Amino acid sequence: MKQKTNTRFLPKGLTILYEDRDILVVDKPAGLLTIATDSEKSKTAYASLMDYVKKGSDRSKNRIFIVHRLDRDTSGVLVFAKTEVAKQTLQENWDNTKKVYIAVTHGIWKLKQSSIQSYLTESKAHRVYSVDDPKLGKFSETKYKVLKESNLYSLLEIDLITGRKNQIRVHFAEKGHPIVGDIKYGTESKSFPRMALHSFSITLTHPFQKKPLTFITNIPNFITGLVGGYERKQDET
């Protein structure tokens, strides 16, 4: 049964999309880390939501558990578990979870709909890149289709088949179409307020109810504005 949100403890900048005794689904804003790093310990979605489920009580045994992550500058649907069993169940079935992203990339794509496949690995400097040898990287697949184009940019819908670190960003950059605002894998400086990548929807099987649940967010105006606006049709997933 879906729980009512107690707005008193609702973390700033995060919108609760769904909550029951097993899972907690939020709409994460760009600029907020999913979990702590060496340089940032407290200002994270995880820390804020841990406070939320504890309802301000340090003695509360309520907890949340990481199921997957979004990059700091990626906004959108983010799923947490509220029990260890729910976390394990969700992660074991994560490859069967449908994850749809929206992005704006530089340039005009020759193929308006295609699939990018490669083996991804990570350097000691934490930079992800593709390699030819399957033994040296993890298989990764990103499906995309162009929704709208302008003179400079392309708005894409992405079906994330595998969920490797920085996968979408690396695949698009290696094709010569980096995501707008991507400083790490693109060639630009900080000329945009954020990166144009958004976790638009996730469809998963509830870990215990075993029913499919779909969570959808609004596409940020910054992203659609790059191509002069875009309105999704009702029959689009």
JSON list of C-alpha atoms in Angstrom, two decimals:
[
{"chain": "A", "resi": 1, "resn": "MET", "atom": "CA", "xyz": [0.00, 0.00, 0.00]},
{"chain": "A", "resi": 2, "resn": "LYS", "atom": "CA", "xyz": [1.32, 3.41, -0.95]},
{"chain": "A", "resi": 3, "resn": "GLN", "atom": "CA", "xyz": [2.20, 5.60, 2.02]},
{"chain": "A", "resi": 4, "resn": "LYS", "atom": "CA", "xyz": [1.27, 9.24, 2.51]},
{"chain": "A", "resi": 5, "resn": "THR", "atom": "CA", "xyz": [4.19, 11.65, 2.30]},
{"chain": "A", "resi": 6, "resn": "ASN", "atom": "CA", "xyz": [4.91, 13.64, 5.48]},
{"chain": "A", "resi": 7, "resn": "THR", "atom": "CA", "xyz": [5.92, 16.99, 4.01]},
{"chain": "A", "resi": 8, "resn": "ARG", "atom": "CA", "xyz": [7.49, 18.09, 7.31]},
{"chain": "A", "resi": 9, "resn": "PHE", "atom": "CA", "xyz": [10.44, 15.80, 6.67]},
{"chain": "A", "resi": 10, "resn": "LEU", "atom": "CA", "xyz": [10.48, 16.04, 2.88]},
{"chain": "A", "resi": 11, "resn": "PRO", "atom": "CA", "xyz": [14.04, 16.79, 1.73]},
{"chain": "A", "resi": 12, "resn": "LYS", "atom": "CA", "xyz": [14.53, 20.04, -0.17]},
{"chain": "A", "resi": 13, "resn": "GLY", "atom": "CA", "xyz": [14.84, 19.72, -3.92]},
{"chain": "A", "resi": 14, "resn": "LEU", "atom": "CA", "xyz": [13.61, 16.11, -3.98]},
{"chain": "A", "resi": 15, "resn": "THR", "atom": "CA", "xyz": [10.11, 15.11, -4.98]},
{"chain": "A", "resi": 16, "resn": "ILE", "atom": "CA", "xyz": [8.68, 11.83, -3.67]},
{"chain": "A", "resi": 17, "resn": "LEU", "atom": "CA", "xyz": [7.08, 10.00, -6.61]},
{"chain": "A", "resi": 18, "resn": "TYR", "atom": "CA", "xyz": [6.10, 6.86, -4.71]},
{"chain": "A", "resi": 19, "resn": "GLU", "atom": "CA", "xyz": [6.59, 5.30, -1.30]},
{"chain": "A", "resi": 20, "resn": "ASP", "atom": "CA", "xyz": [5.45, 2.14, 0.43]},
{"chain": "A", "resi": 21, "resn": "ARG", "atom": "CA", "xyz": [7.02, -0.07, 3.10]},
{"chain": "A", "resi": 22, "resn": "ASP", "atom": "CA", "xyz": [9.48, -1.57, 0.60]},
{"chain": "A", "resi": 23, "resn": "ILE", "atom": "CA", "xyz": [10.56, 1.10, -1.89]},
{"chain": "A", "resi": 24, "resn": "LEU", "atom": "CA", "xyz": [11.01, 4.86, -2.13]},
{"chain": "A", "resi": 25, "resn": "VAL", "atom": "CA", "xyz": [11.11, 6.54, -5.55]},
{"chain": "A", "resi": 26, "resn": "VAL", "atom": "CA", "xyz": [12.11, 10.18, -6.01]},
{"chain": "A", "resi": 27, "resn": "ASP", "atom": "CA", "xyz": [12.66, 12.77, -8.72]},
{"chain": "A", "resi": 28, "resn": "LYS", "atom": "CA", "xyz": [16.25, 13.93, -8.14]},
{"chain": "A", "resi": 29, "resn": "PRO", "atom": "CA", "xyz": [17.27, 17.43, -9.23]},
{"chain": "A", "resi": 30, "resn": "ALA", "atom": "CA", "xyz": [20.46, 18.04, -11.19]},
{"chain": "A", "resi": 31, "resn": "GLY", "atom": "CA", "xyz": [23.39, 19.06, -9.02]},
{"chain": "A", "resi": 32, "resn": "LEU", "atom": "CA", "xyz": [22.66, 16.61, -6.19]},
{"chain": "A", "resi": 33, "resn": "LEU", "atom": "CA", "xyz": [24.81, 13.54, -5.62]},
{"chain": "A", "resi": 34, "resn": "THR", "atom": "CA", "xyz": [23.11, 10.17, -5.13]},
{"chain": "A", "resi": 35, "resn": "ILE", "atom": "CA", "xyz": [25.54, 9.08, -2.41]},
{"chain": "A", "resi": 36, "resn": "ALA", "atom": "CA", "xyz": [28.57, 10.50, -0.63]},
{"chain": "A", "resi": 37, "resn": "THR", "atom": "CA", "xyz": [32.00, 10.93, -2.20]},
{"chain": "A", "resi": 38, "resn": "ASP", "atom": "CA", "xyz": [35.38, 11.70, -0.67]},
{"chain": "A", "resi": 39, "resn": "SER", "atom": "CA", "xyz": [34.70, 15.43, -1.12]},
{"chain": "A", "resi": 40, "resn": "GLU", "atom": "CA", "xyz": [30.97, 15.50, -0.28]},
{"chain": "A", "resi": 41, "resn": "LYS", "atom": "CA", "xyz": [29.53, 13.56, 2.64]},
{"chain": "A", "resi": 42, "resn": "SER", "atom": "CA", "xyz": [26.25, 15.19, 3.66]},
{"chain": "A", "resi": 43, "resn": "LYS", "atom": "CA", "xyz": [24.56, 16.96, 0.74]},
{"chain": "A", "resi": 44, "resn": "THR", "atom": "CA", "xyz": [23.32, 13.85, -1.06]},
{"chain": "A", "resi": 45, "resn": "ALA", "atom": "CA", "xyz": [19.99, 12.31, -1.96]},
{"chain": "A", "resi": 46, "resn": "TYR", "atom": "CA", "xyz": [20.83, 9.33, 0.23]},
{"chain": "A", "resi": 47, "resn": "ALA", "atom": "CA", "xyz": [21.59, 11.45, 3.31]},
{"chain": "A", "resi": 48, "resn": "SER", "atom": "CA", "xyz": [18.47, 13.59, 2.87]},
{"chain": "A", "resi": 49, "resn": "LEU", "atom": "CA", "xyz": [16.21, 10.59, 2.40]},
{"chain": "A", "resi": 50, "resn": "MET", "atom": "CA", "xyz": [17.76, 8.76, 5.34]},
{"chain": "A", "resi": 51, "resn": "ASP", "atom": "CA", "xyz": [16.74, 11.74, 7.49]},
{"chain": "A", "resi": 52, "resn": "TYR", "atom": "CA", "xyz": [13.31, 11.62, 5.89]},
{"chain": "A", "resi": 53, "resn": "VAL", "atom": "CA", "xyz": [12.61, 7.97, 6.71]},
{"chain": "A", "resi": 54, "resn": "LYS", "atom": "CA", "xyz": [13.94, 8.42, 10.23]},
{"chain": "A", "resi": 55, "resn": "LYS", "atom": "CA", "xyz": [11.45, 11.31, 10.68]},
{"chain": "A", "resi": 56, "resn": "GLY", "atom": "CA", "xyz": [14.00, 13.29, 12.65]},
{"chain": "A", "resi": 57, "resn": "SER", "atom": "CA", "xyz": [14.76, 10.55, 15.18]},
{"chain": "A", "resi": 58, "resn": "ASP", "atom": "CA", "xyz": [18.34, 9.31, 15.47]},
{"chain": "A", "resi": 59, "resn": "ARG", "atom": "CA", "xyz": [17.05, 6.24, 17.29]},
{"chain": "A", "resi": 60, "resn": "SER", "atom": "CA", "xyz": [14.79, 5.21, 14.41]},
{"chain": "A", "resi": 61, "resn": "LYS", "atom": "CA", "xyz": [15.70, 1.89, 12.80]},
{"chain": "A", "resi": 62, "resn": "ASN", "atom": "CA", "xyz": [14.21, 2.98, 9.46]},
{"chain": "A", "resi": 63, "resn": "ARG", "atom": "CA", "xyz": [16.74, 2.97, 6.65]},
{"chain": "A", "resi": 64, "resn": "ILE", "atom": "CA", "xyz": [17.05, 3.25, 2.89]},
{"chain": "A", "resi": 65, "resn": "PHE", "atom": "CA", "xyz": [19.36, 1.27, 0.60]},
{"chain": "A", "resi": 66, "resn": "ILE", "atom": "CA", "xyz": [21.01, 2.17, -2.70]},
{"chain": "A", "resi": 67, "resn": "VAL", "atom": "CA", "xyz": [19.53, 0.32, -5.70]},
{"chain": "A", "resi": 68, "resn": "HIS", "atom": "CA", "xyz": [21.19, 2.31, -8.50]},
{"chain": "A", "resi": 69, "resn": "ARG", "atom": "CA", "xyz": [22.75, 5.74, -8.99]},
{"chain": "A", "resi": 70, "resn": "LEU", "atom": "CA", "xyz": [22.40, 8.86, -11.09]},
{"chain": "A", "resi": 71, "resn": "ASP", "atom": "CA", "xyz": [25.33, 11.17, -11.81]},
{"chain": "A", "resi": 72, "resn": "ARG", "atom": "CA", "xyz": [25.34, 14.47, -9.92]},
{"chain": "A", "resi": 73, "resn": "ASP", "atom": "CA", "xyz": [24.28, 16.47, -12.99]},
{"chain": "A", "resi": 74, "resn": "THR", "atom": "CA", "xyz": [21.65, 13.94, -14.14]},
{"chain": "A", "resi": 75, "resn": "SER", "atom": "CA", "xyz": [18.10, 14.56, -12.95]},
{"chain": "A", "resi": 76, "resn": "GLY", "atom": "CA", "xyz": [15.07, 12.32, -12.77]},
{"chain": "A", "resi": 77, "resn": "VAL", "atom": "CA", "xyz": [13.77, 9.03, -11.41]},
{"chain": "A", "resi": 78, "resn": "LEU", "atom": "CA", "xyz": [15.88, 7.45, -8.67]},
{"chain": "A", "resi": 79, "resn": "VAL", "atom": "CA", "xyz": [14.85, 4.28, -6.82]},
{"chain": "A", "resi": 80, "resn": "PHE", "atom": "CA", "xyz": [15.77, 3.35, -3.25]},
{"chain": "A", "resi": 81, "resn": "ALA", "atom": "CA", "xyz": [14.84, 0.27, -1.22]},
{"chain": "A", "resi": 82, "resn": "LYS", "atom": "CA", "xyz": [13.70, 0.41, 2.40]},
{"chain": "A", "resi": 83, "resn": "THR", "atom": "CA", "xyz": [14.88, -3.09, 3.32]},
{"chain": "A", "resi": 84, "resn": "GLU", "atom": "CA", "xyz": [17.92, -5.23, 2.48]},
{"chain": "A", "resi": 85, "resn": "VAL", "atom": "CA", "xyz": [15.68, -7.88, 0.92]},
{"chain": "A", "resi": 86, "resn": "ALA", "atom": "CA", "xyz": [13.95, -5.32, -1.31]},
{"chain": "A", "resi": 87, "resn": "LYS", "atom": "CA", "xyz": [17.33, -3.94, -2.40]},
{"chain": "A", "resi": 88, "resn": "GLN", "atom": "CA", "xyz": [18.67, -7.38, -3.30]},
{"chain": "A", "resi": 89, "resn": "THR", "atom": "CA", "xyz": [15.50, -8.33, -5.17]},
{"chain": "A", "resi": 90, "resn": "LEU", "atom": "CA", "xyz": [15.44, -5.10, -7.17]},
{"chain": "A", "resi": 91, "resn": "GLN", "atom": "CA", "xyz": [19.13, -5.35, -8.07]},
{"chain": "A", "resi": 92, "resn": "GLU", "atom": "CA", "xyz": [18.84, -9.00, -9.12]},
{"chain": "A", "resi": 93, "resn": "ASN", "atom": "CA", "xyz": [16.11, -7.97, -11.57]},
{"chain": "A", "resi": 94, "resn": "TRP", "atom": "CA", "xyz": [17.64, -4.65, -12.62]},
{"chain": "A", "resi": 95, "resn": "ASP", "atom": "CA", "xyz": [18.57, -5.87, -16.11]},
{"chain": "A", "resi": 96, "resn": "ASN", "atom": "CA", "xyz": [14.85, -6.50, -16.69]},
{"chain": "A", "resi": 97, "resn": "THR", "atom": "CA", "xyz": [13.94, -3.01, -15.49]},
{"chain": "A", "resi": 98, "resn": "LYS", "atom": "CA", "xyz": [13.07, -0.58, -18.30]},
{"chain": "A", "resi": 99, "resn": "LYS", "atom": "CA", "xyz": [15.00, 2.67, -17.95]},
{"chain": "A", "resi": 100, "resn": "VAL", "atom": "CA", "xyz": [14.18, 5.54, -20.33]},
{"chain": "A", "resi": 101, "resn": "TYR", "atom": "CA", "xyz": [16.31, 8.69, -20.44]},
{"chain": "A", "resi": 102, "resn": "ILE", "atom": "CA", "xyz": [15.99, 11.97, -22.32]},
{"chain": "A", "resi": 103, "resn": "ALA", "atom": "CA", "xyz": [19.08, 13.83, -23.50]},
{"chain": "A", "resi": 104, "resn": "VAL", "atom": "CA", "xyz": [20.19, 16.63, -25.78]},
{"chain": "A", "resi": 105, "resn": "THR", "atom": "CA", "xyz": [23.40, 16.06, -27.70]},
{"chain": "A", "resi": 106, "resn": "HIS", "atom": "CA", "xyz": [25.54, 18.23, -29.91]},
{"chain": "A", "resi": 107, "resn": "GLY", "atom": "CA", "xyz": [25.11, 17.90, -33.65]},
{"chain": "A", "resi": 108, "resn": "ILE", "atom": "CA", "xyz": [22.77, 16.05, -36.00]},
{"chain": "A", "resi": 109, "resn": "TRP", "atom": "CA", "xyz": [22.75, 12.25, -35.96]},
{"chain": "A", "resi": 110, "resn": "LYS", "atom": "CA", "xyz": [23.08, 10.47, -39.30]},
{"chain": "A", "resi": 111, "resn": "LEU", "atom": "CA", "xyz": [21.16, 7.45, -37.96]},
{"chain": "A", "resi": 112, "resn": "LYS", "atom": "CA", "xyz": [17.96, 8.69, -36.33]},
{"chain": "A", "resi": 113, "resn": "GLN", "atom": "CA", "xyz": [17.43, 5.45, -34.45]},
{"chain": "A", "resi": 114, "resn": "SER", "atom": "CA", "xyz": [20.08, 2.88, -33.58]},
{"chain": "A", "resi": 115, "resn": "SER", "atom": "CA", "xyz": [21.90, 0.91, -30.91]},
{"chain": "A", "resi": 116, "resn": "ILE", "atom": "CA", "xyz": [25.39, 1.57, -29.57]},
{"chain": "A", "resi": 117, "resn": "GLN", "atom": "CA", "xyz": [27.29, -1.41, -28.20]},
{"chain": "A", "resi": 118, "resn": "SER", "atom": "CA", "xyz": [30.75, -1.56, -26.66]},
{"chain": "A", "resi": 119, "resn": "TYR", "atom": "CA", "xyz": [32.78, -2.94, -23.79]},
{"chain": "A", "resi": 120, "resn": "LEU", "atom": "CA", "xyz": [33.32, -0.28, -21.14]},
{"chain": "A", "resi": 121, "resn": "THR", "atom": "CA", "xyz": [36.16, -0.05, -18.67]},
{"chain": "A", "resi": 122, "resn": "GLU", "atom": "CA", "xyz": [37.44, 2.65, -16.31]},
{"chain": "A", "resi": 123, "resn": "SER", "atom": "CA", "xyz": [40.87, 4.23, -16.04]},
{"chain": "A", "resi": 124, "resn": "LYS", "atom": "CA", "xyz": [42.69, 4.88, -12.78]},
{"chain": "A", "resi": 125, "resn": "ALA", "atom": "CA", "xyz": [41.63, 8.51, -13.22]},
{"chain": "A", "resi": 126, "resn": "HIS", "atom": "CA", "xyz": [37.96, 7.35, -13.11]},
{"chain": "A", "resi": 127, "resn": "ARG", "atom": "CA", "xyz": [37.35, 8.05, -16.77]},
{"chain": "A", "resi": 128, "resn": "VAL", "atom": "CA", "xyz": [35.17, 5.47, -18.55]},
{"chain": "A", "resi": 129, "resn": "TYR", "atom": "CA", "xyz": [35.96, 4.45, -22.15]},
{"chain": "A", "resi": 130, "resn": "SER", "atom": "CA", "xyz": [35.30, 1.67, -24.66]},
{"chain": "A", "resi": 131, "resn": "VAL", "atom": "CA", "xyz": [37.71, -1.16, -25.42]},
{"chain": "A", "resi": 132, "resn": "ASP", "atom": "CA", "xyz": [37.65, -3.82, -28.14]},
{"chain": "A", "resi": 133, "resn": "ASP", "atom": "CA", "xyz": [38.61, -6.77, -25.91]},
{"chain": "A", "resi": 134, "resn": "PRO", "atom": "CA", "xyz": [35.58, -8.26, -24.10]},
{"chain": "A", "resi": 135, "resn": "LYS", "atom": "CA", "xyz": [37.92, -9.50, -21.38]},
{"chain": "A", "resi": 136, "resn": "LEU", "atom": "CA", "xyz": [38.92, -5.94, -20.51]},
{"chain": "A", "resi": 137, "resn": "GLY", "atom": "CA", "xyz": [35.47, -4.35, -20.24]},
{"chain": "A", "resi": 138, "resn": "LYS", "atom": "CA", "xyz": [31.81, -4.91, -19.49]},
{"chain": "A", "resi": 139, "resn": "PHE", "atom": "CA", "xyz": [29.30, -5.28, -22.32]},
{"chain": "A", "resi": 140, "resn": "SER", "atom": "CA", "xyz": [27.16, -2.16, -22.64]},
{"chain": "A", "resi": 141, "resn": "GLU", "atom": "CA", "xyz": [24.24, -1.28, -24.89]},
{"chain": "A", "resi": 142, "resn": "THR", "atom": "CA", "xyz": [22.46, 2.02, -25.40]},
{"chain": "A", "resi": 143, "resn": "LYS", "atom": "CA", "xyz": [19.46, 2.31, -27.74]},
{"chain": "A", "resi": 144, "resn": "TYR", "atom": "CA", "xyz": [18.37, 5.75, -28.90]},
{"chain": "A", "resi": 145, "resn": "LYS", "atom": "CA", "xyz": [15.99, 7.54, -31.23]},
{"chain": "A", "resi": 146, "resn": "VAL", "atom": "CA", "xyz": [15.96, 11.19, -32.25]},
{"chain": "A", "resi": 147, "resn": "LEU", "atom": "CA", "xyz": [12.80, 13.02, -31.17]},
{"chain": "A", "resi": 148, "resn": "LYS", "atom": "CA", "xyz": [13.59, 16.50, -32.47]},
{"chain": "A", "resi": 149, "resn": "GLU", "atom": "CA", "xyz": [16.46, 18.43, -34.03]},
{"chain": "A", "resi": 150, "resn": "SER", "atom": "CA", "xyz": [17.57, 22.04, -34.22]},
{"chain": "A", "resi": 151, "resn": "ASN", "atom": "CA", "xyz": [20.50, 23.51, -36.12]},
{"chain": "A", "resi": 152, "resn": "LEU", "atom": "CA", "xyz": [22.91, 22.64, -33.33]},
{"chain": "A", "resi": 153, "resn": "TYR", "atom": "CA", "xyz": [21.34, 19.99, -31.13]},
{"chain": "A", "resi": 154, "resn": "SER", "atom": "CA", "xyz": [19.38, 16.73, -31.12]},
{"chain": "A", "resi": 155, "resn": "LEU", "atom": "CA", "xyz": [16.80, 15.68, -28.53]},
{"chain": "A", "resi": 156, "resn": "LEU", "atom": "CA", "xyz": [17.00, 11.93, -27.94]},
{"chain": "A", "resi": 157, "resn": "GLU", "atom": "CA", "xyz": [15.00, 9.27, -26.15]},
{"chain": "A", "resi": 158, "resn": "ILE", "atom": "CA", "xyz": [17.28, 6.58, -24.74]},
{"chain": "A", "resi": 159, "resn": "ASP", "atom": "CA", "xyz": [16.50, 2.99, -23.80]},
{"chain": "A", "resi": 160, "resn": "LEU", "atom": "CA", "xyz": [19.26, 2.06, -21.39]},
{"chain": "A", "resi": 161, "resn": "ILE", "atom": "CA", "xyz": [19.70, -1.69, -21.91]},
{"chain": "A", "resi": 162, "resn": "THR", "atom": "CA", "xyz": [22.65, -2.00, -19.52]},
{"chain": "A", "resi": 163, "resn": "GLY", "atom": "CA", "xyz": [23.43, 0.43, -16.73]},
{"chain": "A", "resi": 164, "resn": "ARG", "atom": "CA", "xyz": [27.19, 0.93, -16.62]},
{"chain": "A", "resi": 165, "resn": "LYS", "atom": "CA", "xyz": [28.82, 3.96, -15.03]},
{"chain": "A", "resi": 166, "resn": "ASN", "atom": "CA", "xyz": [28.65, 7.01, -17.35]},
{"chain": "A", "resi": 167, "resn": "GLN", "atom": "CA", "xyz": [27.43, 4.70, -20.14]},
{"chain": "A", "resi": 168, "resn": "ILE", "atom": "CA", "xyz": [25.19, 7.11, -22.05]},
{"chain": "A", "resi": 169, "resn": "ARG", "atom": "CA", "xyz": [27.68, 9.94, -21.77]},
{"chain": "A", "resi": 170, "resn": "VAL", "atom": "CA", "xyz": [30.58, 7.82, -23.03]},
{"chain": "A", "resi": 171, "resn": "HIS", "atom": "CA", "xyz": [28.67, 6.17, -25.88]},
{"chain": "A", "resi": 172, "resn": "PHE", "atom": "CA", "xyz": [27.39, 9.49, -27.22]},
{"chain": "A", "resi": 173, "resn": "ALA", "atom": "CA", "xyz": [30.74, 11.26, -26.84]},
{"chain": "A", "resi": 174, "resn": "GLU", "atom": "CA", "xyz": [32.55, 8.45, -28.65]},
{"chain": "A", "resi": 175, "resn": "LYS", "atom": "CA", "xyz": [30.05, 8.81, -31.53]},
{"chain": "A", "resi": 176, "resn": "GLY", "atom": "CA", "xyz": [30.97, 12.48, -31.81]},
{"chain": "A", "resi": 177, "resn": "HIS", "atom": "CA", "xyz": [27.74, 13.69, -30.21]},
{"chain": "A", "resi": 178, "resn": "PRO", "atom": "CA", "xyz": [28.50, 14.49, -26.56]},
{"chain": "A", "resi": 179, "resn": "ILE", "atom": "CA", "xyz": [25.67, 15.49, -24.26]},
{"chain": "A", "resi": 180, "resn": "VAL", "atom": "CA", "xyz": [25.18, 19.23, -23.93]},
{"chain": "A", "resi": 181, "resn": "GLY", "atom": "CA", "xyz": [26.76, 20.45, -20.71]},
{"chain": "A", "resi": 182, "resn": "ASP", "atom": "CA", "xyz": [28.92, 17.34, -20.22]},
{"chain": "A", "resi": 183, "resn": "ILE", "atom": "CA", "xyz": [32.24, 18.80, -19.13]},
{"chain": "A", "resi": 184, "resn": "LYS", "atom": "CA", "xyz": [33.90, 15.44, -18.43]},
{"chain": "A", "resi": 185, "resn": "TYR", "atom": "CA", "xyz": [33.29, 13.72, -21.77]},
{"chain": "A", "resi": 186, "resn": "GLY", "atom": "CA", "xyz": [32.45, 16.72, -23.94]},
{"chain": "A", "resi": 187, "resn": "THR", "atom": "CA", "xyz": [34.75, 19.49, -25.15]},
{"chain": "A", "resi": 188, "resn": "GLU", "atom": "CA", "xyz": [33.01, 22.50, -23.64]},
{"chain": "A", "resi": 189, "resn": "SER", "atom": "CA", "xyz": [33.61, 24.59, -20.57]},
{"chain": "A", "resi": 190, "resn": "LYS", "atom": "CA", "xyz": [30.96, 25.46, -17.98]},
{"chain": "A", "resi": 191, "resn": "SER", "atom": "CA", "xyz": [28.80, 27.32, -20.48]},
{"chain": "A", "resi": 192, "resn": "PHE", "atom": "CA", "xyz": [25.56, 25.55, -19.53]},
{"chain": "A", "resi": 193, "resn": "PRO", "atom": "CA", "xyz": [23.80, 25.53, -16.13]},
{"chain": "A", "resi": 194, "resn": "ARG", "atom": "CA", "xyz": [23.63, 21.72, -16.07]},
{"chain": "A", "resi": 195, "resn": "MET", "atom": "CA", "xyz": [24.05, 18.61, -18.18]},
{"chain": "A", "resi": 196, "resn": "ALA", "atom": "CA", "xyz": [21.16, 17.83, -20.53]},
{"chain": "A", "resi": 197, "resn": "LEU", "atom": "CA", "xyz": [20.53, 14.27, -19.32]},
{"chain": "A", "resi": 198, "resn": "HIS", "atom": "CA", "xyz": [17.35, 13.21, -17.51]},
{"chain": "A", "resi": 199, "resn": "SER", "atom": "CA", "xyz": [16.11, 9.88, -16.14]},
{"chain": "A", "resi": 200, "resn": "PHE", "atom": "CA", "xyz": [12.62, 10.18, -17.58]},
{"chain": "A", "resi": 201, "resn": "SER", "atom": "CA", "xyz": [10.96, 6.93, -16.51]},
{"chain": "A", "resi": 202, "resn": "ILE", "atom": "CA", "xyz": [11.57, 3.59, -14.83]},
{"chain": "A", "resi": 203, "resn": "THR", "atom": "CA", "xyz": [9.33, 0.54, -15.07]},
{"chain": "A", "resi": 204, "resn": "LEU", "atom": "CA", "xyz": [10.12, -2.15, -12.51]},
{"chain": "A", "resi": 205, "resn": "THR", "atom": "CA", "xyz": [8.55, -5.18, -10.88]},
{"chain": "A", "resi": 206, "resn": "HIS", "atom": "CA", "xyz": [7.69, -4.55, -7.24]},
{"chain": "A", "resi": 207, "resn": "PRO", "atom": "CA", "xyz": [9.99, -6.76, -5.12]},
{"chain": "A", "resi": 208, "resn": "PHE", "atom": "CA", "xyz": [7.12, -8.32, -3.16]},
{"chain": "A", "resi": 209, "resn": "GLN", "atom": "CA", "xyz": [3.82, -7.43, -4.80]},
{"chain": "A", "resi": 210, "resn": "LYS", "atom": "CA", "xyz": [5.33, -8.65, -8.12]},
{"chain": "A", "resi": 211, "resn": "LYS", "atom": "CA", "xyz": [3.28, -6.14, -10.09]},
{"chain": "A", "resi": 212, "resn": "PRO", "atom": "CA", "xyz": [4.79, -3.74, -12.65]},
{"chain": "A", "resi": 213, "resn": "LEU", "atom": "CA", "xyz": [5.11, -0.12, -11.59]},
{"chain": "A", "resi": 214, "resn": "THR", "atom": "CA", "xyz": [6.02, 2.79, -13.86]},
{"chain": "A", "resi": 215, "resn": "PHE", "atom": "CA", "xyz": [7.35, 6.10, -12.56]},
{"chain": "A", "resi": 216, "resn": "ILE", "atom": "CA", "xyz": [7.44, 9.08, -14.94]},
{"chain": "A", "resi": 217, "resn": "THR", "atom": "CA", "xyz": [8.78, 12.59, -14.45]},
{"chain": "A", "resi": 218, "resn": "ASN", "atom": "CA", "xyz": [8.44, 15.86, -16.30]},
{"chain": "A", "resi": 219, "resn": "ILE", "atom": "CA", "xyz": [11.28, 16.70, -18.67]},
{"chain": "A", "resi": 220, "resn": "PRO", "atom": "CA", "xyz": [13.08, 19.83, -17.38]},
{"chain": "A", "resi": 221, "resn": "ASN", "atom": "CA", "xyz": [12.42, 22.97, -19.40]},
{"chain": "A", "resi": 222, "resn": "PHE", "atom": "CA", "xyz": [16.16, 23.54, -19.82]},
{"chain": "A", "resi": 223, "resn": "ILE", "atom": "CA", "xyz": [16.43, 20.30, -21.81]},
{"chain": "A", "resi": 224, "resn": "THR", "atom": "CA", "xyz": [13.45, 20.81, -24.12]},
{"chain": "A", "resi": 225, "resn": "GLY", "atom": "CA", "xyz": [14.31, 24.49, -24.52]},
{"chain": "A", "resi": 226, "resn": "LEU", "atom": "CA", "xyz": [17.58, 23.62, -26.23]},
{"chain": "A", "resi": 227, "resn": "VAL", "atom": "CA", "xyz": [15.60, 22.40, -29.26]},
{"chain": "A", "resi": 228, "resn": "GLY", "atom": "CA", "xyz": [12.88, 25.04, -29.14]},
{"chain": "A", "resi": 229, "resn": "GLY", "atom": "CA", "xyz": [10.50, 23.06, -26.93]},
{"chain": "A", "resi": 230, "resn": "TYR", "atom": "CA", "xyz": [9.00, 19.59, -27.11]},
{"chain": "A", "resi": 231, "resn": "GLU", "atom": "CA", "xyz": [5.68, 18.07, -26.06]},
{"chain": "A", "resi": 232, "resn": "ARG", "atom": "CA", "xyz": [5.46, 14.32, -25.64]},
{"chain": "A", "resi": 233, "resn": "LYS", "atom": "CA", "xyz": [2.44, 12.54, -27.09]},
{"chain": "A", "resi": 234, "resn": "GLN", "atom": "CA", "xyz": [0.23, 10.60, -24.68]},
{"chain": "A", "resi": 235, "resn": "ASP", "atom": "CA", "xyz": [1.01, 7.27, -26.38]},
{"chain": "A", "resi": 236, "resn": "GLU", "atom": "CA", "xyz": [4.76, 7.74, -25.94]},
{"chain": "A", "resi": 237, "resn": "THR", "atom": "CA", "xyz": [6.19, 5.71, -23.05]}
]
